[in-house]
Short mmCIF file of C-alpha atoms in Angstrom, two decimals:
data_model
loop_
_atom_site.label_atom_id
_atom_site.label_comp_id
_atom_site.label_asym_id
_atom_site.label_seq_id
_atom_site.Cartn_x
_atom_site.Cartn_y
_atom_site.Cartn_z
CA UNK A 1 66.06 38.39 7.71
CA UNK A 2 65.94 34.58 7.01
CA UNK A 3 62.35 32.96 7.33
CA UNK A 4 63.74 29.34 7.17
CA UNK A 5 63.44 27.01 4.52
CA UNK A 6 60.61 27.19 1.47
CA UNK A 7 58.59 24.17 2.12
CA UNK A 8 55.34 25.98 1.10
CA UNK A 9 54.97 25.30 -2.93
CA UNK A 10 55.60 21.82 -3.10
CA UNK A 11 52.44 20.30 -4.13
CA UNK A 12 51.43 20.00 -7.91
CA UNK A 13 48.49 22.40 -9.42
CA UNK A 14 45.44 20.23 -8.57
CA UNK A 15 46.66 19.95 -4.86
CA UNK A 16 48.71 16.69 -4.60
CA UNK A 17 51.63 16.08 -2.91
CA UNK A 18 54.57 15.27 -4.89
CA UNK A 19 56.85 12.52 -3.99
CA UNK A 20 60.20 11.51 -5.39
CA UNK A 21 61.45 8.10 -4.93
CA UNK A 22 64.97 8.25 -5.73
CA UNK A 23 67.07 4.57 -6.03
CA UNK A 24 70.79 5.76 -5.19
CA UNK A 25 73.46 2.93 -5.49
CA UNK A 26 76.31 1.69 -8.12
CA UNK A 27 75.29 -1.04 -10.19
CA UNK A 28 79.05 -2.06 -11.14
CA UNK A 29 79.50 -2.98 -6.25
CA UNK A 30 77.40 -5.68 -6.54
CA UNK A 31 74.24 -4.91 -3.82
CA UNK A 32 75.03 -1.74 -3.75
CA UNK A 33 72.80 -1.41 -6.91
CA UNK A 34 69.78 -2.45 -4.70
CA UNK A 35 68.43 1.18 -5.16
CA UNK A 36 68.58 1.12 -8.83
CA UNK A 37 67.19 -2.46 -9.08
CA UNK A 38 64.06 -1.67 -6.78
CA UNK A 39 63.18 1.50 -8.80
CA UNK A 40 63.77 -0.55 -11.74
CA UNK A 41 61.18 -2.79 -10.32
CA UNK A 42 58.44 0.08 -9.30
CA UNK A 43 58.57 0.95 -12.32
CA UNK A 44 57.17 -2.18 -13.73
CA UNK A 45 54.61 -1.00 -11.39
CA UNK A 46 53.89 2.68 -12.26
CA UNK A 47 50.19 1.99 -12.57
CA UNK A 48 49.75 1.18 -8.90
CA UNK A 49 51.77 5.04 -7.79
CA UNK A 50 49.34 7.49 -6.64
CA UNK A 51 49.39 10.79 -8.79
CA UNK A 52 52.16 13.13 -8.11
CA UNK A 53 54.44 10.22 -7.13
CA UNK A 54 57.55 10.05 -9.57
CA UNK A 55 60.84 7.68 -9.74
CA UNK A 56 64.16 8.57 -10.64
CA UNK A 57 67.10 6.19 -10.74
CA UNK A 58 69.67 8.27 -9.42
CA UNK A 59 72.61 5.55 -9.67
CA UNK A 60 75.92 7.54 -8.23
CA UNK A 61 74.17 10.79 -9.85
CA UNK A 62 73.71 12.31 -5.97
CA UNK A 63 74.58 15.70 -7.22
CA UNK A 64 71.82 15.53 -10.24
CA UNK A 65 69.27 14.54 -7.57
CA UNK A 66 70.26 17.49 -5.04
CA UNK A 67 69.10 19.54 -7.89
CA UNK A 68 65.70 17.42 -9.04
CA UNK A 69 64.63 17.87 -5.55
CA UNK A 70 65.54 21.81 -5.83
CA UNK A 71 61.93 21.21 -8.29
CA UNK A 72 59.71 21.20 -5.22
CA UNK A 73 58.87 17.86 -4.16
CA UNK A 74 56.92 17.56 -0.39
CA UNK A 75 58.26 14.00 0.34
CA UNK A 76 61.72 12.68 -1.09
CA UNK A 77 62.04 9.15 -0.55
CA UNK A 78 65.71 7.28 -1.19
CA UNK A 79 65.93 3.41 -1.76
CA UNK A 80 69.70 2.20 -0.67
CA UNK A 81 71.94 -0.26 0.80
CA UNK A 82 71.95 0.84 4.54
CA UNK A 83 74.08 -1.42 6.91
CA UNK A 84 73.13 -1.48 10.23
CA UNK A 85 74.75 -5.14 11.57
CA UNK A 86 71.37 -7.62 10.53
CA UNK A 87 71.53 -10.08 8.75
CA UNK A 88 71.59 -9.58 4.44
CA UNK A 89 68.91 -8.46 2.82
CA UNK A 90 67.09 -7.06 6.07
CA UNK A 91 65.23 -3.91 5.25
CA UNK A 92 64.88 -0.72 7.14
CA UNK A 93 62.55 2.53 6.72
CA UNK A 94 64.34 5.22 8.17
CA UNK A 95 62.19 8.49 8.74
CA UNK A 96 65.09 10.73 8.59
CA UNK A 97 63.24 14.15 8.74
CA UNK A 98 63.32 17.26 6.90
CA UNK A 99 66.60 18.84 8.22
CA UNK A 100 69.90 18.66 7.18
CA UNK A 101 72.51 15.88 9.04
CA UNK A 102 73.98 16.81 11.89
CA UNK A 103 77.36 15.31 11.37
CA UNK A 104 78.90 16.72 8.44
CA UNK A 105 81.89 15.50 6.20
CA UNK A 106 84.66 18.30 6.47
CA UNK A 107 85.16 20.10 3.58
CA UNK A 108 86.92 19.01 0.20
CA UNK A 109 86.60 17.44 -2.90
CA UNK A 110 83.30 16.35 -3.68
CA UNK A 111 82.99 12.46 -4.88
CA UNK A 112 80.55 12.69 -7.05
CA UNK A 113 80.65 8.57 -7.54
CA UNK A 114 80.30 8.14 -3.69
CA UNK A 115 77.36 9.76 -2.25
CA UNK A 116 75.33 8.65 0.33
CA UNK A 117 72.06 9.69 1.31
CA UNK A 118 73.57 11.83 3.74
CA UNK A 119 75.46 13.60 1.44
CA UNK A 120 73.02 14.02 -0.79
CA UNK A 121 70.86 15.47 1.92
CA UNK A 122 73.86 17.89 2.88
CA UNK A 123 74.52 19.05 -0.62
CA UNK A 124 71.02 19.68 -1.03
CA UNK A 125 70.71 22.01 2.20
CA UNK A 126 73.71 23.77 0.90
CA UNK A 127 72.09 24.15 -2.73
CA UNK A 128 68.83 25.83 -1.28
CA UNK A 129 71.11 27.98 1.18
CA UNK A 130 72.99 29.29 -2.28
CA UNK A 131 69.95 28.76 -5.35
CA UNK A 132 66.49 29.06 -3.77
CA UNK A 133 63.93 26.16 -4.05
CA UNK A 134 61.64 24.16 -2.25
CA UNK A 135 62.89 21.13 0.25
CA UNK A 136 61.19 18.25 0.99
CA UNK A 137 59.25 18.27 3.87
CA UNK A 138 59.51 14.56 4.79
CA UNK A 139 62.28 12.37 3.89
CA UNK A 140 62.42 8.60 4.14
CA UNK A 141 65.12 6.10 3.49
CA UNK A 142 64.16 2.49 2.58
CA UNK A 143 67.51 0.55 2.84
CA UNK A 144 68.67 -2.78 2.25
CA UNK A 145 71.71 -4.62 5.10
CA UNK A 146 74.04 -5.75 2.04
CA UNK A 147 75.79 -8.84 1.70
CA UNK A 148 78.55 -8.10 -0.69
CA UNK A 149 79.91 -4.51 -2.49
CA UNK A 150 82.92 -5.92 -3.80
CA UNK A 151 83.35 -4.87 -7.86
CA UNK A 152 80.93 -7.02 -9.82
CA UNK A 153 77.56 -7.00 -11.36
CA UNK A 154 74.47 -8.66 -9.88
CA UNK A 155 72.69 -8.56 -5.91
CA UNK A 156 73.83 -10.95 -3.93
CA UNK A 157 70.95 -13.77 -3.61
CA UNK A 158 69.23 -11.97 -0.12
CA UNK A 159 69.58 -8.63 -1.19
CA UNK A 160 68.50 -9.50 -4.48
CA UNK A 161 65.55 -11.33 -2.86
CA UNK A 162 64.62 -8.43 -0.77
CA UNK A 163 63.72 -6.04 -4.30
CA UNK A 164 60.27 -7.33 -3.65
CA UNK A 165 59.25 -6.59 -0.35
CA UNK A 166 61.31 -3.22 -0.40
CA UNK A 167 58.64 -2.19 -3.10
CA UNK A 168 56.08 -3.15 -1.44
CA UNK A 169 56.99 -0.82 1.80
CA UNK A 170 58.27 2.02 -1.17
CA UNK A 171 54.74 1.92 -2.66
CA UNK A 172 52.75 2.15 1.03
CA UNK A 173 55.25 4.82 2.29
CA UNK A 174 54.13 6.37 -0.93
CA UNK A 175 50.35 6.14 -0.63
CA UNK A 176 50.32 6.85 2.91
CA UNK A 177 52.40 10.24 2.03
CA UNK A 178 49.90 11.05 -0.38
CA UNK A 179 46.86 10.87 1.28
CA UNK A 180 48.06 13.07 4.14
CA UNK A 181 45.65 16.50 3.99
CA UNK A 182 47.54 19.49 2.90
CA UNK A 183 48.36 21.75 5.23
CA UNK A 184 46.60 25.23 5.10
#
């Protein structure tokens, strides 16, 4: 009989809710490194995370982070490009729930090097279906409308001057998922 997905373990001994905030992106595509360059940023900032928050700069390491979230964290949040048609360096929170995509990529090679948060998302569903583990209850995606993710190193000027502010909404998305009452 399947009882649906273990969401029940997630939070750390003394009670509190873990949270992974995951920057996904490739530094060498230009703002496509906004991920790794806003978690680079929070963590210049680790002081002001609530306890049982933690950052991980995932870079194009989607299927490492499938796996870290395998560890039982209640709230996985992912920092990435996202383009929607605004204007460069527009940023979006995306509440993108705890369940798997509904439009999946057929099935082939996996491209390790070019994984979306989708895809991440997917492989992770799959992973649980096969290994066990605890899923994230809530998932968020803070993205970035790029300018430019042509080959070369560097944001582009409003991407790069959008790092600021996307921490900012990382670290309230954060301490609002926090102080949410556990469930009993």
């Amino acid at each position: 009989m399947t009882t649906g997905p273990d969401r029940t373990e997630a939070s750390g001994t003394d009670g509190t809710r873990r949270v992974l905030v995951a920057g996904v992106g490739n530094v060498f595509l230009q703002d496509d490194g906004f991920g790794v360059e806003t978690v680079r940023r929070l963590a210049v900032r680790t002081p002001e995370l609530p306890p049982g928050a933690e950052l991980m700069d995932a870079g194009i390491r989607g299927v490492h982070l499938a796996y870290r979230l395998l560890e039982g964290y209640q709230v996985l949040v992912l920092v990435d490009i996202v383009s929607r048609g605004g204007p460069p360096g527009t940023l979006y929170t995306i509440d993108v729930g705890p369940d798997p995509p509904a439009a999946r990529a057929q099935p082939g090679p996996l491209d390790t090097h070019a994984m979306d948060p989708a895809t991440v998302l997917a492989l992770l569903h799959d992973l649980h279906a096969g290994a066990g583990g605890t899923l994230p209850e809530e998932v968020y995606v803070i993205g970035c409308e790029p300018r430019d993710t042509d080959e070369g190193m560097g944001l582009s000027p409003p991407v790069a001057d959008a790092v600021e502010a996307a921490s900012d909404l990382v670290l309230d998305l954060v301490r609002r998922a926090t102080s949410v009452p556990q469930r009993s």
